mmCIF file of C-alpha atoms in Angstrom:
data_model
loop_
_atom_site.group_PDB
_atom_site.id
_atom_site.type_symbol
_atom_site.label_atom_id
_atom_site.label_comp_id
_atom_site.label_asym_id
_atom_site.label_seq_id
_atom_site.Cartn_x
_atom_site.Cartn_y
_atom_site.Cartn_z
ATOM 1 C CA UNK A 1 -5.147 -8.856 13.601
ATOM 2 C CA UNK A 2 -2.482 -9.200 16.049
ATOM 3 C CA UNK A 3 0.225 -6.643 15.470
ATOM 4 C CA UNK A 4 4.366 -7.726 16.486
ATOM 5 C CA UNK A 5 7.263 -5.930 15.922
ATOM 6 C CA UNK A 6 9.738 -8.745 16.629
ATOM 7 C CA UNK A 7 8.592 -12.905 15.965
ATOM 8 C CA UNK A 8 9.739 -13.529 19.661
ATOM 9 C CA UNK A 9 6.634 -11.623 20.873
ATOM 10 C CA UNK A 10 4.591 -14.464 19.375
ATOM 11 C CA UNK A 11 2.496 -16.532 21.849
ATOM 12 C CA UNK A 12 -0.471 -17.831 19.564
ATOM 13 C CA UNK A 13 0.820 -21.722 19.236
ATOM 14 C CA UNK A 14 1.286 -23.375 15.781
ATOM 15 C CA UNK A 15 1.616 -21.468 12.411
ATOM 16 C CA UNK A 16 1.549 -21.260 8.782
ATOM 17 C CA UNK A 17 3.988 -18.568 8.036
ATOM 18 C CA UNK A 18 4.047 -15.817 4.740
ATOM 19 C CA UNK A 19 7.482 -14.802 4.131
ATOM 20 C CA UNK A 20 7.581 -11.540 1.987
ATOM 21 C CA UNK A 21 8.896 -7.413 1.675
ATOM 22 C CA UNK A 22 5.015 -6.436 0.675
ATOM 23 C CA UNK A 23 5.801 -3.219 -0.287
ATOM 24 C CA UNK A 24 2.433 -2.399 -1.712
ATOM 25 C CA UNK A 25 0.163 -5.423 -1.052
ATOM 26 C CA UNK A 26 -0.757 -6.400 -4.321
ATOM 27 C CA UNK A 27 -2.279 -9.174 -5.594
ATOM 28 C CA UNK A 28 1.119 -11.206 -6.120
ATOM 29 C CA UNK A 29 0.963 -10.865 -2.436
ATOM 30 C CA UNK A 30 -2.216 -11.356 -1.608
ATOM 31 C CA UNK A 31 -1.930 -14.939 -3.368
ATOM 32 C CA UNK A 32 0.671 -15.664 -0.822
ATOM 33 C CA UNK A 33 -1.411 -14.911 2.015
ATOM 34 C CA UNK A 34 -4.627 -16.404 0.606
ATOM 35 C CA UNK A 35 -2.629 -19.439 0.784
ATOM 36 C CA UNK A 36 -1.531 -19.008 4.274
ATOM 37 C CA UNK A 37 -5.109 -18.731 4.857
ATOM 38 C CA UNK A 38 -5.859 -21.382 3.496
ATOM 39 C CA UNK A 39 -3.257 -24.030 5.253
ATOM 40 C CA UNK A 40 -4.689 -22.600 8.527
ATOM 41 C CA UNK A 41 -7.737 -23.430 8.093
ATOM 42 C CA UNK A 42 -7.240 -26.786 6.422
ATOM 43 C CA UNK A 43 -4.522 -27.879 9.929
ATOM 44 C CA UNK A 44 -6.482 -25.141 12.324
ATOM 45 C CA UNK A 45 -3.388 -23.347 12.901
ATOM 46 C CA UNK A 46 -2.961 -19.542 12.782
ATOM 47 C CA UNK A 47 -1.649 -17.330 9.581
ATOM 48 C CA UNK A 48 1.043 -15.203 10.168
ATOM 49 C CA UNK A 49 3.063 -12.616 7.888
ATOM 50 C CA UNK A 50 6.552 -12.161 8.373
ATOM 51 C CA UNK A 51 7.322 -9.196 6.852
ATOM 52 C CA UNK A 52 9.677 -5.990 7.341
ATOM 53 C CA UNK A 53 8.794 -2.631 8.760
ATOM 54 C CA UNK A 54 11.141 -0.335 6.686
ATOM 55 C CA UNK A 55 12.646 -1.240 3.148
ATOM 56 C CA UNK A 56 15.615 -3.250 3.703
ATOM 57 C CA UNK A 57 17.400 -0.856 0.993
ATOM 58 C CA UNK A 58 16.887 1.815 3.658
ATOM 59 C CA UNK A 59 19.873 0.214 5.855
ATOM 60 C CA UNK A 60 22.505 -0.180 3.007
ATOM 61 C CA UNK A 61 21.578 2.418 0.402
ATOM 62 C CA UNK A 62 18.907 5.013 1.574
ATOM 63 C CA UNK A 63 18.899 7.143 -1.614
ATOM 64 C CA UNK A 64 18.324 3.881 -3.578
ATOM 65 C CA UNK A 65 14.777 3.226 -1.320
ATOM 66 C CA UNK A 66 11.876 3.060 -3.868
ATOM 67 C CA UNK A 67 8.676 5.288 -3.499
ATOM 68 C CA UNK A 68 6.818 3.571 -0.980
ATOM 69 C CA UNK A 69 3.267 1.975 -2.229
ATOM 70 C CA UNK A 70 1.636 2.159 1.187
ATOM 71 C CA UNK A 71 2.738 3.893 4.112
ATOM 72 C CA UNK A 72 3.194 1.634 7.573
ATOM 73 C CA UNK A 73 -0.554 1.530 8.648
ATOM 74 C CA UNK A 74 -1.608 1.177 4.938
ATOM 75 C CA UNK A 75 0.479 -1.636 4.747
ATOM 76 C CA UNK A 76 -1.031 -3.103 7.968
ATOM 77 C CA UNK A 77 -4.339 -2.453 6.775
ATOM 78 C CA UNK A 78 -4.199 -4.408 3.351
ATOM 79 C CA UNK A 79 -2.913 -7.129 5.522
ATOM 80 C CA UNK A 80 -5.934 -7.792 7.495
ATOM 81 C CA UNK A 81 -8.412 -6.992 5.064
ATOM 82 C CA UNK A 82 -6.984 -10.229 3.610
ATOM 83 C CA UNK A 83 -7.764 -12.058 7.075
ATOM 84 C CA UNK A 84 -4.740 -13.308 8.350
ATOM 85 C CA UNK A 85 -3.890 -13.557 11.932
ATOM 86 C CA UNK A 86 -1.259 -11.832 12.963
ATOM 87 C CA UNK A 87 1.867 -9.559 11.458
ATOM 88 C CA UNK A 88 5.312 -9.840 12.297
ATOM 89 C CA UNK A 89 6.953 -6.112 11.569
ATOM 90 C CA UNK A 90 10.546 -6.779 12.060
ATOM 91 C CA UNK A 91 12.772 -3.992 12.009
ATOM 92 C CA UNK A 92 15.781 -4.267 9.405
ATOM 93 C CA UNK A 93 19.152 -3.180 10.253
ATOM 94 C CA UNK A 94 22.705 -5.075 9.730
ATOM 95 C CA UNK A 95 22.600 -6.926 12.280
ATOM 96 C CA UNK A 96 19.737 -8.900 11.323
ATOM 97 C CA UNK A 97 20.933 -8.523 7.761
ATOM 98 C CA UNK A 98 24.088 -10.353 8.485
ATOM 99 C CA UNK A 99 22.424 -13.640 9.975
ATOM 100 C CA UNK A 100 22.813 -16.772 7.495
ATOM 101 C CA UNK A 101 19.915 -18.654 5.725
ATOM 102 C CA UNK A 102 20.398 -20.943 8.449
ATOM 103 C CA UNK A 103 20.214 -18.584 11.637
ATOM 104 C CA UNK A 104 17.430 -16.688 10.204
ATOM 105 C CA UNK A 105 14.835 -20.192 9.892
ATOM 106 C CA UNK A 106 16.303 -21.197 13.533
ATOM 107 C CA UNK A 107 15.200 -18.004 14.516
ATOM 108 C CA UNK A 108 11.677 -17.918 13.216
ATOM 109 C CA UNK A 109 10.980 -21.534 13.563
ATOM 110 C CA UNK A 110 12.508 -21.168 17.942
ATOM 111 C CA UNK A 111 9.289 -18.581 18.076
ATOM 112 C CA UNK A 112 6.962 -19.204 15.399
ATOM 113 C CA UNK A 113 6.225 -22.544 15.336
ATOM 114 C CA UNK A 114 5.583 -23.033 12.015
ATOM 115 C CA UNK A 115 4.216 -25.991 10.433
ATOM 116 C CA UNK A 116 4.015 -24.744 6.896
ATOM 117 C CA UNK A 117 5.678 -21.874 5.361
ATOM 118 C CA UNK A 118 4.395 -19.832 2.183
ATOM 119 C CA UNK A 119 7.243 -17.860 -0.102
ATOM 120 C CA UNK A 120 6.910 -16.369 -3.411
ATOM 121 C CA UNK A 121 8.847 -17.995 -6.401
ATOM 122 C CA UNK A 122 11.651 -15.508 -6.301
ATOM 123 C CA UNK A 123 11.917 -15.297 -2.604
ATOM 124 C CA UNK A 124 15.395 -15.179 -0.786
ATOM 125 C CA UNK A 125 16.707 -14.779 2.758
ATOM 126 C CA UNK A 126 19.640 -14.413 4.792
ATOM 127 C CA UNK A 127 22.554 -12.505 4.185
ATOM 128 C CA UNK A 128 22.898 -11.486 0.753
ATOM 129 C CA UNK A 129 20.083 -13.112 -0.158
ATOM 130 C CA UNK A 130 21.676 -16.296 -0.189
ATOM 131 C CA UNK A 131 18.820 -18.926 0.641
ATOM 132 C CA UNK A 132 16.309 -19.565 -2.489
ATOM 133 C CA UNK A 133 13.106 -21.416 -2.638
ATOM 134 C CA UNK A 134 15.036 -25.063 -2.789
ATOM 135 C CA UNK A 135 16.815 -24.083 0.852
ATOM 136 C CA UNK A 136 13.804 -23.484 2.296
ATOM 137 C CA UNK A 137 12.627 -26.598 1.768
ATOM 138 C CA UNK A 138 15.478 -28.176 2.532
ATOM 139 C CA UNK A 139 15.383 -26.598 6.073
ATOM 140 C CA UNK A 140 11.659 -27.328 6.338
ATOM 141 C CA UNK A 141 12.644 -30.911 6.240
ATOM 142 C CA UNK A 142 15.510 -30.427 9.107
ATOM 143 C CA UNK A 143 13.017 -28.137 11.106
ATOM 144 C CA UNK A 144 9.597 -29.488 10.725
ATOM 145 C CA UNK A 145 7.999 -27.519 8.721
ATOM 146 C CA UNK A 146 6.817 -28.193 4.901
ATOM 147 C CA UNK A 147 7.202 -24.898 2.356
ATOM 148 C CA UNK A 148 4.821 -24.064 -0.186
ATOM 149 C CA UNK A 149 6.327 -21.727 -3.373
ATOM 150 C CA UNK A 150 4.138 -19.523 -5.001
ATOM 151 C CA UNK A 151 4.314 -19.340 -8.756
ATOM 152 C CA UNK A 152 4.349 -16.015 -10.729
ATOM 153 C CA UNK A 153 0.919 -14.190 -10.702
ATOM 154 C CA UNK A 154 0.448 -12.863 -13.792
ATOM 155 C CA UNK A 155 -2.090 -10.582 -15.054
ATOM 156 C CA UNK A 156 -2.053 -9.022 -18.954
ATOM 157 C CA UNK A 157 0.321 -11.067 -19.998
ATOM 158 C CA UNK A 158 3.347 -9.761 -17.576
ATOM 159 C CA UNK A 159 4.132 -10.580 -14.102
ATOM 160 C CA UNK A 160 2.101 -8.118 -11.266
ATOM 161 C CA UNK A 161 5.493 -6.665 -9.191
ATOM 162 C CA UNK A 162 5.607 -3.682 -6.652
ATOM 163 C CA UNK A 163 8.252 -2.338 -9.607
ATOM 164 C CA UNK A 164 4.370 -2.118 -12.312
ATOM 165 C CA UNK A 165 2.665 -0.607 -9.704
ATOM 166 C CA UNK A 166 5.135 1.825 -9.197
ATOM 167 C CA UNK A 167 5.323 2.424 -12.757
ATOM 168 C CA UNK A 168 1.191 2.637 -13.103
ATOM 169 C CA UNK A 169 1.082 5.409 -10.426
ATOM 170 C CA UNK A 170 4.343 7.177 -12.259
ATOM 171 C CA UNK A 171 2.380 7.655 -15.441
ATOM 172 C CA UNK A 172 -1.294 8.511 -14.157
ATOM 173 C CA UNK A 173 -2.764 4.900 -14.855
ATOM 174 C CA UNK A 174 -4.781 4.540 -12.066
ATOM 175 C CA UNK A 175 -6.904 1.753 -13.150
ATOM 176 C CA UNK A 176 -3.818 -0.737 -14.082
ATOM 177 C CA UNK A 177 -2.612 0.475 -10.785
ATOM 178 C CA UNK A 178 -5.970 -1.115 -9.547
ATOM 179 C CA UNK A 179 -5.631 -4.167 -11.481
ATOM 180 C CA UNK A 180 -1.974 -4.884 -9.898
ATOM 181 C CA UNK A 181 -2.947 -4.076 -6.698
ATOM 182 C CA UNK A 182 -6.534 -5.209 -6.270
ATOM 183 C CA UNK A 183 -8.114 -1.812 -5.482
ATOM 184 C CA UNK A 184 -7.288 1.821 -6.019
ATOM 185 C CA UNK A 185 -4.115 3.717 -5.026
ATOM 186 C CA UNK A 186 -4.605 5.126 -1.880
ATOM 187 C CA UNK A 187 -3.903 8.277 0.195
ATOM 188 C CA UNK A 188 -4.812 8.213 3.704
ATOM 189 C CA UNK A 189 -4.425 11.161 6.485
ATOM 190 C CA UNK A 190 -5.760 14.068 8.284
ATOM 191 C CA UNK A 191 -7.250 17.043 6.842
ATOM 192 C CA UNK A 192 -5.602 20.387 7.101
ATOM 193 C CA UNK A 193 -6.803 23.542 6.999
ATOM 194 C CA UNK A 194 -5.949 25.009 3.707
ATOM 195 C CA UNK A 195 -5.478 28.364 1.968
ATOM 196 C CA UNK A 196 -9.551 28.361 2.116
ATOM 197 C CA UNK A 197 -9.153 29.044 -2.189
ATOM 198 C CA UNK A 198 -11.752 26.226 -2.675
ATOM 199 C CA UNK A 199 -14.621 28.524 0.144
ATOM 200 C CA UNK A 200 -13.725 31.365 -2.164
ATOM 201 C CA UNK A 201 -14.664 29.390 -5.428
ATOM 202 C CA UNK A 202 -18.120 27.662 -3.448
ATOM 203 C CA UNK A 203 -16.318 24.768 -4.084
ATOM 204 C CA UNK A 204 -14.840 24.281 -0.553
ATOM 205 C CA UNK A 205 -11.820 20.917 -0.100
ATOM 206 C CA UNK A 206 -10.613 18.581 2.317
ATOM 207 C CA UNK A 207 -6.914 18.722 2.191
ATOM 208 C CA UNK A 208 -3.862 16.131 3.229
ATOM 209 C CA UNK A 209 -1.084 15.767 3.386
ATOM 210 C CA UNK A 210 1.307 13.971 1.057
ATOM 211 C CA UNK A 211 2.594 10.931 3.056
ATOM 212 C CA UNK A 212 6.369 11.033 3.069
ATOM 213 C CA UNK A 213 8.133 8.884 1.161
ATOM 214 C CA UNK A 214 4.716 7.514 -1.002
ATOM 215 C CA UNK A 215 4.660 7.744 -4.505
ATOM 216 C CA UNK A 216 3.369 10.317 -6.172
ATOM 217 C CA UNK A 217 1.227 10.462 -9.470
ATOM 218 C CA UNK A 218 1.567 12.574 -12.159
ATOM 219 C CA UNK A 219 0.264 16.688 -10.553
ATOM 220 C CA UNK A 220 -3.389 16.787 -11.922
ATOM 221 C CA UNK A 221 -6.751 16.366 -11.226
ATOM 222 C CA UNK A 222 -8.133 12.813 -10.520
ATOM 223 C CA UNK A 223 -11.620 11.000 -10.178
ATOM 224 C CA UNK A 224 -11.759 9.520 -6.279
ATOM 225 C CA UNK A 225 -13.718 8.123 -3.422
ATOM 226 C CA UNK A 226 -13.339 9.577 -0.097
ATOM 227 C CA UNK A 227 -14.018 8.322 2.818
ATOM 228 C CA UNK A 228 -14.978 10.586 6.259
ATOM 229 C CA UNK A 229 -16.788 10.404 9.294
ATOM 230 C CA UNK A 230 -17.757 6.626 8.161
ATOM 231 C CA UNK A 231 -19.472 8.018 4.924
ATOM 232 C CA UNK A 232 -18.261 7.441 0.553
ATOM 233 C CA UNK A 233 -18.213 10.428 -1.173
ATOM 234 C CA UNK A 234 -17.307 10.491 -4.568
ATOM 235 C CA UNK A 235 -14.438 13.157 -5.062
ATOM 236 C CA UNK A 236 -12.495 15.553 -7.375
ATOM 237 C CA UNK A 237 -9.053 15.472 -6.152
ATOM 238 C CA UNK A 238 -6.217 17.830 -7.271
ATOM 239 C CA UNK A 239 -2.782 16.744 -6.358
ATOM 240 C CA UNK A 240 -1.018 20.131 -7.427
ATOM 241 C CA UNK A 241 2.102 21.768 -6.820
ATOM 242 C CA UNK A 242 3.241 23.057 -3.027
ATOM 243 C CA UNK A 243 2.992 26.756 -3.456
ATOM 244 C CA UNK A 244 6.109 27.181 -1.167
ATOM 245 C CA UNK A 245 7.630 24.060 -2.233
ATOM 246 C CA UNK A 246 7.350 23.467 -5.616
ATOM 247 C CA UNK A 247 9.771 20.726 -5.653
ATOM 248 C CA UNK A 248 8.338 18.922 -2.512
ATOM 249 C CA UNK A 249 5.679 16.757 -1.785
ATOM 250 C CA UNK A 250 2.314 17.890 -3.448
ATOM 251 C CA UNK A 251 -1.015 19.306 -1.860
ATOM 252 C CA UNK A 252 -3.611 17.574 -2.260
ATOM 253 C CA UNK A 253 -7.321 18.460 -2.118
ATOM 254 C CA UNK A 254 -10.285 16.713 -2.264
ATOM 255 C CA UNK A 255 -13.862 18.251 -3.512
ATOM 256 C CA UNK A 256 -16.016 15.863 -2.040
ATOM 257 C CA UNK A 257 -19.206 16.428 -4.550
ATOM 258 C CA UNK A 258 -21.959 15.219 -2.424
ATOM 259 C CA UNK A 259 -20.913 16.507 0.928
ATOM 260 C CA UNK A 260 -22.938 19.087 2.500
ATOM 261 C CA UNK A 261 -22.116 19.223 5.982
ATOM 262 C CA UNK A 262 -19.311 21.818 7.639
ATOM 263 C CA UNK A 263 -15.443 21.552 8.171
ATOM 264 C CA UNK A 264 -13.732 18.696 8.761
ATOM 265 C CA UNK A 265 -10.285 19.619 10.014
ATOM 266 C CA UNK A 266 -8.500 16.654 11.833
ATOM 267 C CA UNK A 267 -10.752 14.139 10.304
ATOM 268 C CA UNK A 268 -9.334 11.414 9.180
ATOM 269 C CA UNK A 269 -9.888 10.622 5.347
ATOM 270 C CA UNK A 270 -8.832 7.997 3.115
ATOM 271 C CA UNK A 271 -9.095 8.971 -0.690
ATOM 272 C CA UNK A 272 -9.149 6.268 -3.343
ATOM 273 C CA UNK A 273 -7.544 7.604 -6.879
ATOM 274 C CA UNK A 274 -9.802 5.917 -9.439
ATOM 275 C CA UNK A 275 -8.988 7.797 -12.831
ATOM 276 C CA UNK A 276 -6.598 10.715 -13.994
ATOM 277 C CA UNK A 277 -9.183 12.645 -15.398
ATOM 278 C CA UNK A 278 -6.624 16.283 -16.536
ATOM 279 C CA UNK A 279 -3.188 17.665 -15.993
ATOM 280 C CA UNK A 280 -2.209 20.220 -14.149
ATOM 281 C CA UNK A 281 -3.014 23.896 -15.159
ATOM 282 C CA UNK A 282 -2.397 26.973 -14.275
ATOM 283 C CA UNK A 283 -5.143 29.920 -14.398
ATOM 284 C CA UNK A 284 -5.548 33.676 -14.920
ATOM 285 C CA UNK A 285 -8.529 34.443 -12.873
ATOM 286 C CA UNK A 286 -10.362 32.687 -10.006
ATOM 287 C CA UNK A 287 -13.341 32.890 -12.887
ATOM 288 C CA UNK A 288 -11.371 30.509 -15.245
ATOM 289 C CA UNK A 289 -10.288 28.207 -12.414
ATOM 290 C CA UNK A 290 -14.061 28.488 -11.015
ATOM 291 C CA UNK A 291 -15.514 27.124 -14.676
ATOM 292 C CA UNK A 292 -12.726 24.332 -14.792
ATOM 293 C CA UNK A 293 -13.672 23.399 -11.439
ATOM 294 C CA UNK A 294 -17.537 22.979 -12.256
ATOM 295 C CA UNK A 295 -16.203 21.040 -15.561
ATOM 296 C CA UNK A 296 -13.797 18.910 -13.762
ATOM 297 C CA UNK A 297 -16.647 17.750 -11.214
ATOM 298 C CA UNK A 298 -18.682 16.675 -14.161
ATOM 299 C CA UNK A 299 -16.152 14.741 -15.552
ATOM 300 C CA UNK A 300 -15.979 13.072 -12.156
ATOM 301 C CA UNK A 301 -19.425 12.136 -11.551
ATOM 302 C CA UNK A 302 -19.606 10.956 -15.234
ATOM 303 C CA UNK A 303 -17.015 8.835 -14.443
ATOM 304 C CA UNK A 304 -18.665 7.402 -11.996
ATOM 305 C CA UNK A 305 -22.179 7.108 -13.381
ATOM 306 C CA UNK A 306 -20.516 5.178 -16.264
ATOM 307 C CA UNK A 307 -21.501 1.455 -16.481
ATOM 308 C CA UNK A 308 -18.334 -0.187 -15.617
#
């Protein structure tokens, strides 16, 4: 996938454009972009998200930005896993903010090209959020281009938002935060050296850390997949409490159950949190936490021996 940072840098030719924040690339989104797939194949043209690289929030009210779903690269990545093209990350300041409905189509349509253009239902633009759905296509007829509106995807009943996700990961449901977003929460980094606790307890972890800015679950011990040096591992995760921090980000550390090789310090893992599986707890002897510890990575591989 081609990677942009402003539209002008496009030089791919003709395009079916998906207009959207994506903070969290669920599958709301991801019905947006199938589509854009979809029209570029159907008129061989090439799919293209337009999309932001910071939370527009951040610019007018930076205490008011929601936890972030997915960090910048996550973000990317969920993008083309879904196969599209090419990714417009435009920077969002109030400048841009202050362009009219009007200025901002002129400007995409001047560089994009775009012979079909994919919002979602509730999807606005400009300043203030002043152009809806029926501008759009109003200034696909002056421009050229034909706009296709994405209903509300629904799933349980209730419409999937980034606001539902945010709310699955707040209370520990990790598999409705699956179901909204089309796979498991993620956490992806490098691992740190820790305080080597886990060595002590033969139990030894791979530890990150927490992205800034990402939402956080509930502190606790979770059922996870890693993945490390191209190889799954299913995992026992504790996202716990900094010890020199304690109202900062958490630790987190990952017992990868079937891993039997050495260190990995400055690997790069990605962990996928599948289940809360326990709350946090605090112990009087490295005995106690040892015995949790051999419980807790039962519980895990139950988990995932279960027949789903």
């Amino acid at each position: 996938m081609i990677l942009l940072t402003h539209e002008r840098q496009w030089r791919g030719g003709e395009t079916v454009v998906a207009f959207g924040m994506f903070d969290g690339v669920h599958e709301g989104h991801a019905q947006l972009m199938r589509k854009a797939n979809e029209l570029a194949a159907l008129y061989d043209l090439k799919s293209v998200v337009y999309t932001f690289s910071s939370h527009p929030m951040a610019t007018y009210a930076p205490d008011r930005v929601p936890p972030q779903l997915e960090t910048r690269s996550e973000k990317i990545r969920s993008i083309a896993q879904l196969g599209i093209d090419a990714a417009v990350l435009r920077p969002f300041d109030r400048a841009y903010a202050a362009q009219s409905p009007e200025e901002f189509v002129q400007a995409f349509v001047s560089a994009l090209h775009p012979k079909h253009v994919v919002i979602g239902f509730n999807y606005s633009f400009g300043k203030m959020g002043a152009g809806k759905a029926a501008d759009m296509r109003r200034f696909g007829e002056q421009y050229g281009f034909e706009t296709h509106v994405v209903d509300e995807v629904q799933i349980g009943g209730l419409p999937v938002s980034s606001t539902r996700v945010r709310a699955a990961v707040a209370q520990g449901n990790m598999e409705e935060a699956a179901r909204l977003l089309g796979r498991p929460y993620a956490i992806c980094g490098v691992i740190q050296r820790g305080k080597q606790l886990g060595s002590r307890l033969d139990f030894p972890t791979a530890n990150l850390l927490w992205p800034k800015k990402k939402a956080i679950p509930p502190k606790g011990v979770y059922a996870a997949r890693a993945y490390v040096d191209e190889a799954w591992y299913i995992a026992a995760v504790n996202v716990g409490t900094h010890p020199t921090a304690p109202g900062g980000p958490p630790t987190i550390e990952a017992n990868l159950l079937d891993y039997d090789g050495g260190a990995l310090y400055d690997r790069h893992m990605r962990l996928l949190l599948c289940s809360f599986v326990r709350s946090e707890k605090k112990f009087d002897s490295l005995e106690q936490l040892r015995a949790e510890v051999m419980k807790n990575r039962e519980q895990v591989r139950a988990y995932f021996e279960r027949d789903f």
